[in-house]
Coordinates of C-alpha atoms in Angstrom, one line a residue:
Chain A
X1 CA -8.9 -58.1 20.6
X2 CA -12.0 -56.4 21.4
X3 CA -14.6 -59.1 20.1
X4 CA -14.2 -62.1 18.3
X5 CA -15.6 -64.5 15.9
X6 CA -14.3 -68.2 15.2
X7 CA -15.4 -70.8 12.6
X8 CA -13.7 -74.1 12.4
X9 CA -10.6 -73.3 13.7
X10 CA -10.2 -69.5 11.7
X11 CA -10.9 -66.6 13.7
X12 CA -10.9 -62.7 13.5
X13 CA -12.9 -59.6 14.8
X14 CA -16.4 -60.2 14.5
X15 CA -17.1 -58.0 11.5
X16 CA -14.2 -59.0 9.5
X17 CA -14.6 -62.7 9.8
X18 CA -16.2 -64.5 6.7
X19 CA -17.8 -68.0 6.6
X20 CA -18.7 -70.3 3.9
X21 CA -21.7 -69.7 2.0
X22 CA -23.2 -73.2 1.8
X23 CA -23.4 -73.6 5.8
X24 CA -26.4 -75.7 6.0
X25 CA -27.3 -73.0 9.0
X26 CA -27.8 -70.5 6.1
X27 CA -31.1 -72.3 4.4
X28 CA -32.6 -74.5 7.3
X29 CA -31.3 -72.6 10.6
X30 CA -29.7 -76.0 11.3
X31 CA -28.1 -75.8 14.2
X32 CA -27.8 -76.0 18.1
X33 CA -26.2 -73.5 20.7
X34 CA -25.3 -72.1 24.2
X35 CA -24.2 -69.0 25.7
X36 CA -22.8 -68.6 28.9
X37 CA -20.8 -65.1 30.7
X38 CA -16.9 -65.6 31.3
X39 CA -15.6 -63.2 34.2
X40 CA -11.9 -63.0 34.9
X41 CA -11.5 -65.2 31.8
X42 CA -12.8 -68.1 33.7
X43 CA -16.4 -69.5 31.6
X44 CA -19.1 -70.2 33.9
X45 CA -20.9 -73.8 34.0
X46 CA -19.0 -74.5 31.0
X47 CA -19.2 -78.5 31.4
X48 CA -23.6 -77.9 32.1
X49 CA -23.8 -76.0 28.9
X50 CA -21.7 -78.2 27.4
X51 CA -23.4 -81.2 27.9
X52 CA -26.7 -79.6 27.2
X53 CA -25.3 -78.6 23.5
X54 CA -24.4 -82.3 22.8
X55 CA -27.7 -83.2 23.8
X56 CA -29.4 -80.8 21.9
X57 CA -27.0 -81.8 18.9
X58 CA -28.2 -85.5 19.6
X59 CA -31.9 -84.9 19.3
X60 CA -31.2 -83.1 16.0
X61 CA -29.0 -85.5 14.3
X62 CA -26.0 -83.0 14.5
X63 CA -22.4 -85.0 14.6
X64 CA -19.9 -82.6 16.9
X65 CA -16.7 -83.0 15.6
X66 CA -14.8 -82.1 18.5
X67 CA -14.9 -84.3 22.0
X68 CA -16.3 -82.0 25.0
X69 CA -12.8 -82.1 26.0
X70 CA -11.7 -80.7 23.1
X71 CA -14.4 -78.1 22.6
X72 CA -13.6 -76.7 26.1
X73 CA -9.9 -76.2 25.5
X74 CA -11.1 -74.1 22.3
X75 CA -13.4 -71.9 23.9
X76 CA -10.9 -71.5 27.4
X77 CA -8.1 -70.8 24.9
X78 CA -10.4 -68.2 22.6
X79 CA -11.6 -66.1 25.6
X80 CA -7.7 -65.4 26.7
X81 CA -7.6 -63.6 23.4
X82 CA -10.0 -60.7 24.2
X83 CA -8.7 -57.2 26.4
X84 CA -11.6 -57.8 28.6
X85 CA -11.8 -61.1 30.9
X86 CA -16.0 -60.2 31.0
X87 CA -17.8 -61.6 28.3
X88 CA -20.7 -63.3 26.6
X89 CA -19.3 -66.6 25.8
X90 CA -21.7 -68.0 22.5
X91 CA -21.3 -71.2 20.4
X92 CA -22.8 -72.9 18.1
X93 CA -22.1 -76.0 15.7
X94 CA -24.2 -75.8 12.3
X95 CA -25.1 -79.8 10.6
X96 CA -22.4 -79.0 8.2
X97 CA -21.4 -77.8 4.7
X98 CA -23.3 -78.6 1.4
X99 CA -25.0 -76.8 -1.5
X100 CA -28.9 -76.3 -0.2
X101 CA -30.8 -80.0 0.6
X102 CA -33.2 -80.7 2.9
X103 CA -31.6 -84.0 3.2
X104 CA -27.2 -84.5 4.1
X105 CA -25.2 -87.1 4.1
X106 CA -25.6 -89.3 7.2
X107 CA -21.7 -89.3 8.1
X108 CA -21.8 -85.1 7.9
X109 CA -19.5 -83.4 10.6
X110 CA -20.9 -80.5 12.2
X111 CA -19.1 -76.4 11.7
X112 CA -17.9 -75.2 15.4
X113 CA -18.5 -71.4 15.9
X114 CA -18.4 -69.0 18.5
X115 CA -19.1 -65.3 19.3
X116 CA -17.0 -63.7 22.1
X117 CA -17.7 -60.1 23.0
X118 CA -17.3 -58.4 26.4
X119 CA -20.4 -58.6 28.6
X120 CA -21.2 -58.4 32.6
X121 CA -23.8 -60.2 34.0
X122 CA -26.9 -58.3 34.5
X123 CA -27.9 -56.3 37.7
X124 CA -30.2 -58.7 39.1
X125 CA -31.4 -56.4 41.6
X126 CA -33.2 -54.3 39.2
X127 CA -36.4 -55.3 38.8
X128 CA -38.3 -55.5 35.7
X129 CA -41.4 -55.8 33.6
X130 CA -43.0 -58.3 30.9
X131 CA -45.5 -58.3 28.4
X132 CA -47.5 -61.6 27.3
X133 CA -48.5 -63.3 24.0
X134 CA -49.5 -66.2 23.1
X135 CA -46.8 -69.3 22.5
X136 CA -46.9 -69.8 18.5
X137 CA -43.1 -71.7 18.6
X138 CA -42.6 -75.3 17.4
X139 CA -43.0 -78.2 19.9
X140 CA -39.5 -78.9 20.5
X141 CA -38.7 -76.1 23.1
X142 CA -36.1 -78.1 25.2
X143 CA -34.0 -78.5 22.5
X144 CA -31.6 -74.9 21.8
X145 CA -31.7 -74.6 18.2
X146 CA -31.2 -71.9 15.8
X147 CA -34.6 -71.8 14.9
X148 CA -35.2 -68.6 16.8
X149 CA -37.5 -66.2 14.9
X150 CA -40.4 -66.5 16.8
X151 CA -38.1 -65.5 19.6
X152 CA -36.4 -62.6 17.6
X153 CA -39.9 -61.6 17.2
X154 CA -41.5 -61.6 20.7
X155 CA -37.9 -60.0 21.9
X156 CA -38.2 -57.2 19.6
X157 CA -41.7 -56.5 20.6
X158 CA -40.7 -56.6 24.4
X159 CA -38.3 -54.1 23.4
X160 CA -40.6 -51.9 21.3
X161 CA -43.1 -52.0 24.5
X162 CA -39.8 -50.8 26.3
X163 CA -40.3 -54.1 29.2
X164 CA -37.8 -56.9 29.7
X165 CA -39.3 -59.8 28.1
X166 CA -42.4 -61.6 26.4
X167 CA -43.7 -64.7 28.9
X168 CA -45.2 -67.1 26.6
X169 CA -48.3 -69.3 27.1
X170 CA -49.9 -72.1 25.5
X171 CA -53.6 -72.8 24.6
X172 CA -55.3 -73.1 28.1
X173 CA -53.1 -70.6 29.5
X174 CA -50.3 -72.5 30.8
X175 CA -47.0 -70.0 30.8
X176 CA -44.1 -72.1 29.2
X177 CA -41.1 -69.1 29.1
X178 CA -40.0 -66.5 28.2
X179 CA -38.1 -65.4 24.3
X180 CA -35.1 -65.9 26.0
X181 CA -35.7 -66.4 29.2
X182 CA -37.2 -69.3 32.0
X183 CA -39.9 -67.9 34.5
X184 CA -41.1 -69.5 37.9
X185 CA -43.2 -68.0 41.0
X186 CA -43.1 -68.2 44.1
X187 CA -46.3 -69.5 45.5
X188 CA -49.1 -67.7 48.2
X189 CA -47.0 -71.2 50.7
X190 CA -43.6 -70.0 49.2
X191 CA -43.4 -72.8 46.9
X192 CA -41.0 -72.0 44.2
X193 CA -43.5 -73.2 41.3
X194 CA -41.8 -73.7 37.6
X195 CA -42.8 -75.6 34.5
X196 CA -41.2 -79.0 33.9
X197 CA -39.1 -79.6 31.1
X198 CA -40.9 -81.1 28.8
X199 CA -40.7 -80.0 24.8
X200 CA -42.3 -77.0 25.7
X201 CA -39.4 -75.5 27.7
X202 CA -35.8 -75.1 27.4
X203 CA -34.0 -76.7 30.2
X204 CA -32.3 -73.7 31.6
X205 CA -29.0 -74.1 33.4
X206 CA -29.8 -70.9 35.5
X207 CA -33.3 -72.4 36.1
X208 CA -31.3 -75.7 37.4
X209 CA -29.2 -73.6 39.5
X210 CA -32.3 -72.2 41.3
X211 CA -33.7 -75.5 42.1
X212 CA -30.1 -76.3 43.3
X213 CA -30.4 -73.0 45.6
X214 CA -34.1 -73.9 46.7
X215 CA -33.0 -77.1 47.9
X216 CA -30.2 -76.3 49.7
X217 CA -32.1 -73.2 51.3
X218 CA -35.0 -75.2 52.4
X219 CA -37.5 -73.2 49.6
X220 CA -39.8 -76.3 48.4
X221 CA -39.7 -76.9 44.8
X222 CA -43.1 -78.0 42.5
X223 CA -42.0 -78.6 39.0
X224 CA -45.8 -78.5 37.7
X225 CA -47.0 -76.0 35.1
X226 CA -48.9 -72.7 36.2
X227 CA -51.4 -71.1 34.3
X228 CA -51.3 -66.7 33.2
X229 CA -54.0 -66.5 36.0
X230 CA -51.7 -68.2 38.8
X231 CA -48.9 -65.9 38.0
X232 CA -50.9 -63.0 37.9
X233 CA -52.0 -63.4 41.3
X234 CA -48.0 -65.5 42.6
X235 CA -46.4 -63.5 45.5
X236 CA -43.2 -63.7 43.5
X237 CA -42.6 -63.8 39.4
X238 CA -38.8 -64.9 38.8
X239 CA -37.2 -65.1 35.4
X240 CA -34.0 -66.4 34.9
X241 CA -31.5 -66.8 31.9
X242 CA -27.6 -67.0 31.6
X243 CA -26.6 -63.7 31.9
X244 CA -29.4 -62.7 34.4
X245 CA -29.7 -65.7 36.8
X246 CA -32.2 -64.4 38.8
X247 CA -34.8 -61.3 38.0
X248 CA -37.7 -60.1 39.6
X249 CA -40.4 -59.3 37.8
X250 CA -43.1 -56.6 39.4
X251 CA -45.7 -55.6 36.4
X252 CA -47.0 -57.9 33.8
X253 CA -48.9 -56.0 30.9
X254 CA -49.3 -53.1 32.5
X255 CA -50.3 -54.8 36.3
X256 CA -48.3 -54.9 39.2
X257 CA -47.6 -58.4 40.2
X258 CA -45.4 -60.2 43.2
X259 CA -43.2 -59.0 45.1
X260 CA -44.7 -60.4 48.5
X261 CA -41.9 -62.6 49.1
X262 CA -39.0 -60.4 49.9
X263 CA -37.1 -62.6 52.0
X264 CA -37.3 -65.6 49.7
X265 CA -36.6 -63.9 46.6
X266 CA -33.0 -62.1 48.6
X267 CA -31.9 -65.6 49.7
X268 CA -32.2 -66.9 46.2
X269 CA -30.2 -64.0 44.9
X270 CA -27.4 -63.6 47.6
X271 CA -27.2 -67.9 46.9
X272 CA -26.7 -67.8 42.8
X273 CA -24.9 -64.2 43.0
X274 CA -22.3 -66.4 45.4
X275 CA -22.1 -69.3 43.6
X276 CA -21.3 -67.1 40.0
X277 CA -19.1 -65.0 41.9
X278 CA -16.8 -67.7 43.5
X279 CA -17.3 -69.8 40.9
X280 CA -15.2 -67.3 38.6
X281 CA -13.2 -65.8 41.0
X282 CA -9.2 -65.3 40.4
X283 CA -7.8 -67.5 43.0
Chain B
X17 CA -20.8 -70.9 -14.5
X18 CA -21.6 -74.7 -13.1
X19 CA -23.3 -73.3 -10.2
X20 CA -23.7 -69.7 -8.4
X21 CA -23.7 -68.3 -5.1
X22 CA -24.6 -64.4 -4.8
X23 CA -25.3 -62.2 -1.1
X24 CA -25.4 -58.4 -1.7
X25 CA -23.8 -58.2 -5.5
X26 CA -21.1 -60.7 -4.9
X27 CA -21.5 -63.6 -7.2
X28 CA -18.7 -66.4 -7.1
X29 CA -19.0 -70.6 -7.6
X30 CA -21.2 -72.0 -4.9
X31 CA -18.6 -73.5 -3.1
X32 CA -16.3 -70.5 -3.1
X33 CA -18.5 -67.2 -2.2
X34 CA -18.5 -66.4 1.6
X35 CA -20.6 -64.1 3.7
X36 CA -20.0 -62.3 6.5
X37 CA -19.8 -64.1 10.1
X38 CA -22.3 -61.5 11.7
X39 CA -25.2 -61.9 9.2
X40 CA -28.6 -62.6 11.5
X41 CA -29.2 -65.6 9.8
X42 CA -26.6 -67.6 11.3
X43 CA -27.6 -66.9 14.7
X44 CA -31.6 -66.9 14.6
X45 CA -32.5 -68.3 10.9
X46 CA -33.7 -65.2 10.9
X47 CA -35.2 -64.8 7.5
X48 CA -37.6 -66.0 4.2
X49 CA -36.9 -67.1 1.0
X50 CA -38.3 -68.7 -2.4
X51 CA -37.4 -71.2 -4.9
X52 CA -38.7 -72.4 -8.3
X53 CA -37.5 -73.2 -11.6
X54 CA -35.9 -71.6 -14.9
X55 CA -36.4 -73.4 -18.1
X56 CA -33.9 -72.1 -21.2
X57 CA -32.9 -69.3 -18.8
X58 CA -36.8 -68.4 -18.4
X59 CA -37.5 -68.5 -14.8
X60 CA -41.4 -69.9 -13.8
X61 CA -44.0 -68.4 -11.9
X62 CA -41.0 -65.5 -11.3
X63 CA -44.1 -62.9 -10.1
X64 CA -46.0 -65.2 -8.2
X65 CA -43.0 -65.9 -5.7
X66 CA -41.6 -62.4 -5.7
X67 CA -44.9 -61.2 -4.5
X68 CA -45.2 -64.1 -1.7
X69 CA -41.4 -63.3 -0.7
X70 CA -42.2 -59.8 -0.1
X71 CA -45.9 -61.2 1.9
X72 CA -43.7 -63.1 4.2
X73 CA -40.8 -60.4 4.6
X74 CA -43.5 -58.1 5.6
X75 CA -45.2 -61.0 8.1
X76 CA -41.8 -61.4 9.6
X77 CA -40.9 -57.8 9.6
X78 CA -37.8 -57.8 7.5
X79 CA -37.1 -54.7 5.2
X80 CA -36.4 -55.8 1.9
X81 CA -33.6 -53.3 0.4
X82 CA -34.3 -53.8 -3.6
X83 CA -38.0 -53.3 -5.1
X84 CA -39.9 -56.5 -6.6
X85 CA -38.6 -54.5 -10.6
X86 CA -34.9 -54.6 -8.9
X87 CA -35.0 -58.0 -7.8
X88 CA -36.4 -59.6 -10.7
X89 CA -33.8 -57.7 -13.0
X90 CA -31.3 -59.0 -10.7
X91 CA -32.7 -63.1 -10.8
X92 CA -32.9 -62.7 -14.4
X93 CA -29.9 -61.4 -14.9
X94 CA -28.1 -64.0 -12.7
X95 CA -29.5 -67.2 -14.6
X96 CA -27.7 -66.2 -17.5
X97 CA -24.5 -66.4 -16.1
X98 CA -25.1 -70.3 -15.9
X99 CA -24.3 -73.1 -18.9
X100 CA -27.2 -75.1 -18.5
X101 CA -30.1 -72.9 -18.7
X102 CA -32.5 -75.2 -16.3
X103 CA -31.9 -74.2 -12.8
X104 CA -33.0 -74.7 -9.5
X105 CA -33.3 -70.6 -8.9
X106 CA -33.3 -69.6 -5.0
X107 CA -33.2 -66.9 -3.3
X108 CA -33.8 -65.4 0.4
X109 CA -33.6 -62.2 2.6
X110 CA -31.8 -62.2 6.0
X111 CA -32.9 -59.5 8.3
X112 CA -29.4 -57.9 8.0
X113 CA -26.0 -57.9 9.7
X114 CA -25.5 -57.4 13.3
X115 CA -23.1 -58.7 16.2
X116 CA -25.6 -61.2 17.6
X117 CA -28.5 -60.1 19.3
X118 CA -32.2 -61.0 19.5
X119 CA -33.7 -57.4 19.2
X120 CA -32.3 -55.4 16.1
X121 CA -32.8 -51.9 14.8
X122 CA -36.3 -51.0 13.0
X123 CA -34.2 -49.1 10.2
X124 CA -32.4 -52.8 9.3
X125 CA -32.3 -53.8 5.6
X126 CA -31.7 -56.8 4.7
X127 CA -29.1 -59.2 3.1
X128 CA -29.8 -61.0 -0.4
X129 CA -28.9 -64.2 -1.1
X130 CA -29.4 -66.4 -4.1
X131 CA -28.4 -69.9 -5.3
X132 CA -28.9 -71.5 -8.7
X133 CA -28.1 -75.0 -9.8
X134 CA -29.0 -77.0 -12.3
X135 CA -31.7 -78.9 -11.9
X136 CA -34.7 -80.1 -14.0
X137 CA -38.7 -80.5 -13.4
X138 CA -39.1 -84.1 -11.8
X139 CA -40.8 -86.8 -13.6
X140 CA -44.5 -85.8 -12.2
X141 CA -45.8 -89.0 -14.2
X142 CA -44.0 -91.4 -11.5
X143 CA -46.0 -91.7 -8.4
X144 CA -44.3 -91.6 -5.5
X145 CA -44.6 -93.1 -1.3
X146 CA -44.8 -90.9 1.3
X147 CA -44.7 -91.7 5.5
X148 CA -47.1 -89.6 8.0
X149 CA -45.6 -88.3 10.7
X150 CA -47.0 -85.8 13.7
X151 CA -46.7 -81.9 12.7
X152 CA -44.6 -80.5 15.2
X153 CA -43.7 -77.0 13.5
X154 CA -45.0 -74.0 14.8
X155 CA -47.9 -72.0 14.3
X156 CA -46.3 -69.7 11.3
X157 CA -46.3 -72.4 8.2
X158 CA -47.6 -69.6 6.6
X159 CA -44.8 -67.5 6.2
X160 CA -41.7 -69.0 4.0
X161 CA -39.0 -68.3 6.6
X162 CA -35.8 -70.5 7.0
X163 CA -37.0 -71.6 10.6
X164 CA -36.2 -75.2 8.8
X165 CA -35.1 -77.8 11.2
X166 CA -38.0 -79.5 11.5
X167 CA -38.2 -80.0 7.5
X168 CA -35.1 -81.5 7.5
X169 CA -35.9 -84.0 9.8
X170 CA -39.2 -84.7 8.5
X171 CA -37.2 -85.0 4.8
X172 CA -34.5 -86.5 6.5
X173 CA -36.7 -89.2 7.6
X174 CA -38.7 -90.0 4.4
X175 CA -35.2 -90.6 2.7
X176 CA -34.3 -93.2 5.1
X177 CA -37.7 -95.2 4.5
X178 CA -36.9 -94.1 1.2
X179 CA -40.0 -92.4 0.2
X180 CA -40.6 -89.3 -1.3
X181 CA -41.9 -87.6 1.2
X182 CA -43.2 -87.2 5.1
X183 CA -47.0 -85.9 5.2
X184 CA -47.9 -84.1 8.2
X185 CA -51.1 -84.1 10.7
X186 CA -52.0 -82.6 13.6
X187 CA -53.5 -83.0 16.6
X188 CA -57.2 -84.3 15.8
X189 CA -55.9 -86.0 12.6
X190 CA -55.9 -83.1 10.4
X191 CA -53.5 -83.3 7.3
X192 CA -51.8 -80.2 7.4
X193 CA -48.9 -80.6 4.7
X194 CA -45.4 -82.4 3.7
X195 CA -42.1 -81.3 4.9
X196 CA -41.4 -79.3 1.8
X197 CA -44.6 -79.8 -0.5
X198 CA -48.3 -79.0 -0.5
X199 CA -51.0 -82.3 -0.1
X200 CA -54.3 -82.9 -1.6
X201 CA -56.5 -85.4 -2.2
X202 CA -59.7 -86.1 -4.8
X203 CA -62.4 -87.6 -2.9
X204 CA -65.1 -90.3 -4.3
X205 CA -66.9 -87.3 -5.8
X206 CA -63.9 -86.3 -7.8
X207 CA -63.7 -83.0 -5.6
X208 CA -60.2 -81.7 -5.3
X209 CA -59.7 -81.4 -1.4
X210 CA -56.8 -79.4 0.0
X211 CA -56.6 -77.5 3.2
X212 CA -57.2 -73.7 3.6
X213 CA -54.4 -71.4 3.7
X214 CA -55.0 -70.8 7.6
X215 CA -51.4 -70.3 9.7
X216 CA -50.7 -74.6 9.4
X217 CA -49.4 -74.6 5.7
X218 CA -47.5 -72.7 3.1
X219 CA -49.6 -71.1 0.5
X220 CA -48.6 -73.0 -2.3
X221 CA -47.9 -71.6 -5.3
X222 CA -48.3 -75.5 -7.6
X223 CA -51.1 -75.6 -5.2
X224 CA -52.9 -72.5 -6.5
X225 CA -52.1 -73.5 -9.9
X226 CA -53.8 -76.3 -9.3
X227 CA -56.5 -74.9 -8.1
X228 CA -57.0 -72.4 -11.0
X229 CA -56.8 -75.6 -13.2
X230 CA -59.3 -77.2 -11.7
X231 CA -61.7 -74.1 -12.2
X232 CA -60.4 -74.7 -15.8
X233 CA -60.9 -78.0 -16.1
X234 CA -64.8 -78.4 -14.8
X235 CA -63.3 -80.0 -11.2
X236 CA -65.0 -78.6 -8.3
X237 CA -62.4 -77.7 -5.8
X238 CA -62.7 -77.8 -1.8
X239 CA -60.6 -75.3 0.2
X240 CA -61.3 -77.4 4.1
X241 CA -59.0 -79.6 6.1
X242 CA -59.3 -83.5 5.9
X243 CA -58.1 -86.0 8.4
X244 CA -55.4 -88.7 7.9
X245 CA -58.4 -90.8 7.6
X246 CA -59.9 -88.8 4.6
X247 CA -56.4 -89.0 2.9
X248 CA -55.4 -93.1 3.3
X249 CA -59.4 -93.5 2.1
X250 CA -59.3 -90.6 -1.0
X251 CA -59.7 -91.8 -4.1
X252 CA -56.3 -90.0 -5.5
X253 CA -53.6 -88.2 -2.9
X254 CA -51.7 -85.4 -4.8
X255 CA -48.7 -84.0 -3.8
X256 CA -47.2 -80.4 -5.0
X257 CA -44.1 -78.5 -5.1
X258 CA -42.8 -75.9 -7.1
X259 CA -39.7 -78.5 -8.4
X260 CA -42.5 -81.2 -9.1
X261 CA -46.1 -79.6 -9.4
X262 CA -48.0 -82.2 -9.3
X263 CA -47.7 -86.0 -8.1
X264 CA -49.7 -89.2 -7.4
X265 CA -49.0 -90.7 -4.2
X266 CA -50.0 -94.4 -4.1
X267 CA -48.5 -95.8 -1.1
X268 CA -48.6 -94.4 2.7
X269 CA -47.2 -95.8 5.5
X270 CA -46.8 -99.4 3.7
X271 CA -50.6 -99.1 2.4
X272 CA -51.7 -98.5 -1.2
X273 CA -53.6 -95.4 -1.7
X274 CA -55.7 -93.8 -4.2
X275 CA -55.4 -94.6 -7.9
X276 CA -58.7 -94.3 -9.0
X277 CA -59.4 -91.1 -10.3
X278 CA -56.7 -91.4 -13.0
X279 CA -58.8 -89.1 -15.5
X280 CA -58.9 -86.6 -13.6
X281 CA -55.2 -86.6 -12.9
X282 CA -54.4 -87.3 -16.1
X283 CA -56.0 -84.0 -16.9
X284 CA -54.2 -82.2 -14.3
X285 CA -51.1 -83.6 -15.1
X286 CA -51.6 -82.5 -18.5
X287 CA -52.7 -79.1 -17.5
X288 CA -50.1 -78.2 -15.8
X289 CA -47.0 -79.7 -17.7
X290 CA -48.5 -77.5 -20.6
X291 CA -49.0 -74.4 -18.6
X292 CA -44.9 -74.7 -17.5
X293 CA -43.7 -75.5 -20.8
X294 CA -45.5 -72.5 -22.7
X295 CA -44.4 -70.4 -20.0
X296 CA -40.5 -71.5 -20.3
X297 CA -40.5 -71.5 -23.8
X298 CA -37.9 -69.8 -26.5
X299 CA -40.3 -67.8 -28.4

């Protein structure tokens, strides 16, 4: 198969599939997700977003109805099925099926789908640019919901502008993320600087490996908010998702920015480019 | 028909129509909608909610394929096909259809969807509890989208402490509105106090009928945000919806509230009721 599309156990190419109308996730975006790249069929930090999508289903109310376990052998098993062992690997479980309520049954069993269709990781080498705007999203940023059309938004204007991504910042000018994206810096004293995870940021799992990186390459780590004005003036702006782990990012509404820390910023990216590649290597 | 589901000229039972996997929707919540009620097939207030679909389709910058004649010829035509001719009618526009993806083409038209069910006008002569909770949405309760989750918990919530509803504040105390009503209160002066339509809370469509019977009815009427502490001291706390346009709320958070301007909501009551019923009736 070329792509694919699964929903409780039925699956099919992506534009033939059908699902029921009264999904929940149609009238309340009520859901949670990840997304992850496969490469040689093998699905990188599957059990990290794993976990994180229970957790996210937790703090929603969401019941999985399949054991990690059992969700990991469906998505190892669906991958195998596409002609191309790269790919975006995307899931999601809705709250379940019922004619449109705000309210559902508290013993409701969530709907399992995923998206597979062939993707590489990014070239992390290439450097980019960002716009910013202000953060207008809802106050419960850590946990990966469906409720993404502020995000749809700010992407499509990032794309419209023709830059990367939108970094977003709060009243007082502290930068929370980006529409689909973490960002860090990398500090005048080479401090890799990023926002903690409170409900104002998604816990990334590529943001988790770079503090993994930094730690084991001697970088220090401050997990404190920064403000527009500190990364304006950073030696290094980073932005990191699933299928870019690493970026750098070199003009900023129309400024250049960074790029002072050369050395710092190649050690990060030879560290996570190893760790993806061996992680997913044939052996 | 008991119920009815239609996307895109397909009609079938609720629980039988499907849509296709790659609609945005599913992956982003990524669009608005409406709801109201028919009355012997006559459907309320039909105008008023067209025009504030197509206001938030164009704040969210979705394309909406039919014009406002087309889709009112269509929601018409559609309640007919029921038995009982008092329905729940509603409908919504997804961006369109598209292997998932944040950004999306600026030529995309979207997807309509409607539900109807029968349902009745609630019993707006039974006052009803409500809970406060902290408003955690974000910053675009203006625009009906199906960015939901939080609504669902906040409903999810009141029916567990088995109230009616959860009424929201923000930060500073400031009442904004309930997870899927509009709130108001009369103050000692008999002045009907509801907040402005600024970006915290839906434009209500009960609320403006409200408002225009007030200008009817001789009661002045203040457009300003009040606190929590304005509210649980008011002399009568409204509550509004399209599905039940008017409501006393006596009891908050365990404390009685209100109750003491009972001509004046007598009146409203009274006002409304008759403006719905002349509206939805077989001439």
């Amino acid at each position: 198969m070329k792509d694919l599309g699964y929903y409780n156990g039925n699956f099919d190419d992506l534009d033939k599939l059908t699902v029921p109308f009264n999904d929940r996730v149609h009238f309340f975006g009520d859901g949670v997700y990840e997304a992850t790249l496969a490469r040689n069929y093998i699905i990188y930090a599957l059990d990290e977003h794993i976990d994180r999508l229970y957790r996210s289903a937790a703090m929603v109310d969401i019941n999985i109805r399949e054991t990690k376990e059992e969700m990991k052998n469906i998505l190892n098993s669906l991958v195998k099925k596409l002609d191309d062992g790269d790919q975006l690997v995307y899931w999601q479980v809705s709250r379940g099926t019922q004619s449109r309520n705000h309210t559902y049954p508290e013993d409701m069993v969530g709907n399992l789908w995923v998206v597979l269709k062939p993707a590489k990781i990014k070239n992390i080498y290439e450097p980019v640019s960002a716009i910013t705007a202000p953060d207008t999203r809802f106050l419960h940023c850590n946990i990966k919901t469906l409720n993404l059309l502020p995000a749809v938004l700010y992407a499509q204007e990032a794309q419209r502008k023709e830059v990367y991504e939108t970094i977003l910042y709060r009243d007082g000018g502290r930068v929370t993320e980006c529409s689909h994206s973490n960002v860090h810096i990398i500090t005048s004293e080479g401090v890799f600087k990023t926002a903690p995870t409170d409900n104002l940021i998604l816990p990334g799992i590529a943001r988790a490996h770079l503090i993994r990186a930094c730690a084991d390459l001697g970088i220090p780590v401050d997990e404190s908010p920064f403000t527009l004005d500190e990364m304006m003036n950073a030696d290094e702006v980073l932005i990191s998702s699933s299928t870019a782990p690493i970026r750098v990012c070199n003009y900023i509404d129309g400024k250049t920015v960074g790029s002072k820390k050369i050395k710092i910023v190649e050690a990060l990216q030879k560290y996570v480019m190893d760790e993806y590649l061996s992680a997913t290597d044939v052996k």
